[in-house]
């Protein structure tokens, strides 16, 4: 009788164990499937080139003003500021800093001004540039504004925004035009009228694209691409009107028409 009573309990326990194992394996399979789908979805949009991933080093600055800024530039430093911006609107928690002129000039030279302003960087504020152990602040930032010398392109000042994962930031994202070599309109001798070089979006800090691809491959004469036609990550919110044109295929130039006559 004792053995007869124990058999159903043992069978029930074994059955429950099999159910748990099946549930665990099914969950693991589902997670594996999701992990396969998500990168494919993300890979359809441009990602920052890790080649230009760099930590920008800075030192605190106690005062501001024209004379202070002039001294900083003479010493090979760029007077800068870093602050916070929530929902693309409210600023705060400002810190005066100075960054190395050579480092900023190199980054702007390699990336280009517009692409520099749409890329996230790690910012490390040290008590002194050579003090690796004395870190005042380490934070991810987005360059919001940079002023360059009109003659030499030397950086005069830079504004950075802290970019934690939860932040929503206004970003002027540069446009990259592709497919001009197969565009029907351009093949007919028309020309591309580029109306916008950047477009402003409200972006989650973790999903800021380095640029937006603009496909010209199917555009014929007289056709145009509007801001609402741009293909971007669904979490990005267009700030400008979706009906504003980005570019248009125009008829042949007057000078070119005269040549064909």
Coordinates of C-alpha atoms in Angstrom, one line a residue:
X1 CA 0.0 0.0 0.0
X2 CA 2.9 2.3 0.9
X3 CA 4.5 1.8 -2.5
X4 CA 1.2 2.1 -4.3
X5 CA 0.7 5.6 -2.7
X6 CA 4.2 6.8 -3.5
X7 CA 4.0 6.0 -7.3
X8 CA 1.5 8.7 -8.2
X9 CA 3.5 11.3 -6.2
X10 CA 6.8 10.3 -7.9
X11 CA 5.1 10.4 -11.3
X12 CA 3.6 13.8 -10.6
X13 CA 7.0 15.2 -9.5
X14 CA 8.7 13.8 -12.6
X15 CA 6.0 15.3 -14.8
X16 CA 6.3 18.7 -13.2
X17 CA 10.1 18.5 -13.7
X18 CA 9.6 17.8 -17.4
X19 CA 7.2 20.7 -17.7
X20 CA 9.7 23.1 -16.0
X21 CA 12.4 21.9 -18.3
X22 CA 10.2 22.4 -21.3
X23 CA 9.2 25.9 -20.2
X24 CA 12.8 26.8 -19.6
X25 CA 13.9 25.5 -23.0
X26 CA 11.0 27.3 -24.7
X27 CA 11.9 30.6 -23.0
X28 CA 15.5 30.2 -23.9
X29 CA 14.5 29.5 -27.5
X30 CA 12.3 32.6 -27.6
X31 CA 15.0 34.8 -26.1
X32 CA 17.5 33.4 -28.7
X33 CA 15.0 34.2 -31.4
X34 CA 14.5 37.8 -30.2
X35 CA 18.3 38.3 -30.0
X36 CA 18.5 37.2 -33.6
X37 CA 15.8 39.6 -34.8
X38 CA 16.8 42.7 -32.9
X39 CA 20.3 43.2 -34.4
X40 CA 18.8 42.7 -37.9
X41 CA 16.3 45.5 -37.2
X42 CA 19.0 47.8 -35.8
X43 CA 21.4 47.1 -38.6
X44 CA 19.1 48.7 -41.1
X45 CA 20.0 52.1 -39.7
X46 CA 23.5 53.8 -39.7
X47 CA 25.6 53.3 -36.6
X48 CA 28.6 55.3 -35.4
X49 CA 31.9 54.2 -36.7
X50 CA 33.9 52.8 -33.8
X51 CA 37.0 54.0 -35.5
X52 CA 36.3 57.5 -34.2
X53 CA 35.3 56.4 -30.7
X54 CA 37.4 58.6 -28.4
X55 CA 37.4 60.0 -24.9
X56 CA 37.6 63.8 -24.9
X57 CA 39.8 65.0 -22.0
X58 CA 39.0 68.3 -20.1
X59 CA 40.0 70.3 -17.0
X60 CA 37.7 72.5 -14.9
X61 CA 37.6 76.2 -15.6
X62 CA 36.7 78.5 -12.7
X63 CA 35.9 81.7 -14.6
X64 CA 34.6 82.9 -18.0
X65 CA 35.0 86.0 -20.1
X66 CA 36.9 87.3 -23.1
X67 CA 40.2 87.7 -21.4
X68 CA 40.0 84.2 -19.8
X69 CA 39.0 82.7 -23.1
X70 CA 41.9 84.4 -24.9
X71 CA 44.4 83.0 -22.3
X72 CA 42.9 79.5 -22.7
X73 CA 43.3 79.6 -26.4
X74 CA 46.8 80.9 -26.2
X75 CA 47.7 78.0 -23.9
X76 CA 46.3 75.5 -26.4
X77 CA 43.0 74.9 -24.8
X78 CA 39.4 75.5 -26.0
X79 CA 37.0 77.2 -23.5
X80 CA 34.0 74.9 -23.2
X81 CA 30.9 74.2 -21.2
X82 CA 29.0 71.0 -20.4
X83 CA 25.4 70.9 -19.2
X84 CA 22.3 68.8 -19.0
X85 CA 19.2 69.0 -21.3
X86 CA 16.0 67.0 -20.6
X87 CA 13.4 66.5 -23.4
X88 CA 15.4 68.7 -25.7
X89 CA 14.4 71.8 -23.7
X90 CA 15.7 72.5 -20.2
X91 CA 19.3 73.1 -19.4
X92 CA 21.1 73.0 -16.1
X93 CA 24.0 71.6 -14.0
X94 CA 26.5 73.6 -16.0
X95 CA 30.2 73.1 -15.6
X96 CA 32.9 75.3 -17.1
X97 CA 35.7 73.3 -18.6
X98 CA 38.5 73.5 -21.1
X99 CA 39.5 70.9 -23.7
X100 CA 42.6 70.4 -25.7
X101 CA 42.6 72.4 -29.0
X102 CA 44.6 69.7 -30.9
X103 CA 42.2 66.9 -29.9
X104 CA 39.0 68.8 -31.0
X105 CA 40.7 70.1 -34.2
X106 CA 41.7 66.5 -35.1
X107 CA 38.2 65.1 -34.4
X108 CA 36.4 67.9 -36.4
X109 CA 39.0 67.4 -39.2
X110 CA 38.4 63.7 -39.4
X111 CA 34.7 63.6 -39.0
X112 CA 33.6 67.0 -40.4
X113 CA 31.7 69.6 -38.4
X114 CA 28.2 68.3 -38.9
X115 CA 29.2 64.7 -38.2
X116 CA 31.1 65.8 -35.1
X117 CA 27.9 67.5 -33.8
X118 CA 25.9 64.3 -34.2
X119 CA 28.2 61.8 -32.5
X120 CA 28.4 60.8 -28.8
X121 CA 31.8 61.0 -27.0
X122 CA 33.0 60.1 -23.5
X123 CA 34.1 63.2 -21.6
X124 CA 36.6 62.8 -18.8
X125 CA 37.1 65.9 -16.6
X126 CA 40.4 65.7 -14.7
X127 CA 41.9 68.1 -12.1
X128 CA 44.8 68.3 -14.6
X129 CA 45.3 66.8 -18.0
X130 CA 48.1 64.6 -16.7
X131 CA 46.2 63.5 -13.6
X132 CA 44.8 60.1 -14.6
X133 CA 43.8 59.2 -11.1
X134 CA 42.0 62.4 -10.1
X135 CA 38.8 62.3 -12.1
X136 CA 36.3 65.1 -11.4
X137 CA 33.6 63.8 -13.8
X138 CA 33.3 61.1 -16.4
X139 CA 30.2 61.3 -18.6
X140 CA 28.9 60.6 -22.1
X141 CA 28.2 63.8 -24.0
X142 CA 27.0 65.1 -27.3
X143 CA 28.7 68.2 -28.8
X144 CA 25.9 70.7 -29.3
X145 CA 27.7 73.6 -30.7
X146 CA 31.2 74.5 -31.9
X147 CA 32.6 77.9 -33.2
X148 CA 35.5 77.8 -35.6
X149 CA 37.8 80.5 -36.6
X150 CA 36.7 81.8 -40.0
X151 CA 40.2 81.8 -41.5
X152 CA 42.0 79.0 -39.8
X153 CA 39.1 76.7 -38.7
X154 CA 40.7 76.6 -35.2
X155 CA 38.0 75.7 -32.6
X156 CA 37.2 78.8 -30.5
X157 CA 34.6 77.2 -28.1
X158 CA 32.6 74.0 -27.7
X159 CA 29.3 73.3 -25.9
X160 CA 28.6 69.8 -24.7
X161 CA 25.3 68.2 -23.5
X162 CA 25.4 65.3 -21.1
X163 CA 23.8 62.3 -22.8
X164 CA 22.6 59.6 -20.3
X165 CA 20.5 56.8 -21.7
X166 CA 17.2 58.3 -20.5
X167 CA 17.8 61.7 -22.2
X168 CA 16.0 63.0 -25.2
X169 CA 18.2 65.4 -27.2
X170 CA 17.6 67.7 -30.2
X171 CA 20.2 66.7 -32.9
X172 CA 20.9 68.2 -36.3
X173 CA 21.6 64.9 -38.1
X174 CA 23.6 65.2 -41.4
X175 CA 22.3 63.8 -44.6
X176 CA 24.3 61.5 -46.9
X177 CA 23.0 61.4 -50.5
X178 CA 23.4 58.0 -52.3
X179 CA 22.3 56.6 -55.6
X180 CA 23.1 59.6 -57.7
X181 CA 25.0 57.4 -60.2
X182 CA 21.8 55.5 -61.1
X183 CA 19.2 58.3 -60.6
X184 CA 17.1 58.4 -63.8
X185 CA 16.8 62.2 -63.6
X186 CA 20.5 62.8 -63.2
X187 CA 21.3 60.4 -66.0
X188 CA 19.2 62.6 -68.3
X189 CA 21.4 65.6 -67.6
X190 CA 19.4 67.1 -64.7
X191 CA 21.1 68.2 -61.5
X192 CA 20.5 67.7 -57.8
X193 CA 19.2 70.8 -55.9
X194 CA 20.3 70.1 -52.3
X195 CA 18.0 72.1 -50.0
X196 CA 18.9 70.6 -46.6
X197 CA 22.2 69.3 -45.4
X198 CA 21.0 68.4 -41.9
X199 CA 17.6 67.6 -40.4
X200 CA 16.6 68.2 -36.7
X201 CA 15.2 65.2 -34.8
X202 CA 14.4 64.6 -31.1
X203 CA 16.4 61.5 -30.3
X204 CA 16.8 59.1 -27.4
X205 CA 20.5 59.4 -26.4
X206 CA 21.1 55.7 -27.2
X207 CA 19.7 55.9 -30.7
X208 CA 21.3 59.0 -32.2
X209 CA 22.3 58.1 -35.8
X210 CA 25.6 59.5 -37.1
X211 CA 23.8 60.4 -40.4
X212 CA 20.7 59.6 -42.4
X213 CA 20.9 58.0 -45.8
X214 CA 18.9 59.7 -48.6
X215 CA 18.3 57.4 -51.6
X216 CA 18.3 59.2 -55.0
X217 CA 18.3 56.0 -57.0
X218 CA 14.7 56.2 -58.2
X219 CA 14.3 60.0 -58.6
X220 CA 13.4 61.4 -62.0
X221 CA 13.3 65.0 -63.2
X222 CA 11.0 67.2 -61.1
X223 CA 10.7 64.7 -58.2
X224 CA 11.8 65.5 -54.7
X225 CA 12.3 64.0 -51.3
X226 CA 10.5 65.4 -48.3
X227 CA 11.6 65.3 -44.6
X228 CA 8.7 62.9 -44.0
X229 CA 10.2 60.5 -46.6
X230 CA 13.4 60.0 -44.6
X231 CA 13.9 56.5 -43.2
X232 CA 15.0 56.7 -39.6
X233 CA 14.7 54.7 -36.4
X234 CA 11.0 54.7 -35.2
X235 CA 12.0 56.3 -31.8
X236 CA 13.2 59.5 -33.6
X237 CA 10.8 62.4 -33.7
X238 CA 11.0 64.9 -36.5
X239 CA 10.9 68.4 -35.2
X240 CA 10.6 70.2 -38.5
X241 CA 7.7 69.9 -40.9
X242 CA 7.4 66.6 -42.7
X243 CA 6.4 68.4 -45.9
X244 CA 9.7 70.4 -46.1
X245 CA 11.8 69.3 -49.1
X246 CA 15.2 67.9 -48.6
X247 CA 16.3 67.8 -52.3
X248 CA 14.9 67.9 -55.8
X249 CA 16.0 66.8 -59.2
X250 CA 15.9 69.9 -61.3
X251 CA 16.0 70.3 -65.1
X252 CA 19.3 70.8 -67.0
X253 CA 21.1 74.1 -66.2
X254 CA 20.7 76.9 -68.7
X255 CA 24.5 76.8 -69.6
X256 CA 24.2 73.0 -70.3
X257 CA 21.1 73.5 -72.5
X258 CA 22.9 76.1 -74.6
X259 CA 25.8 73.6 -75.1
X260 CA 23.4 71.0 -76.6
X261 CA 21.9 73.4 -79.1

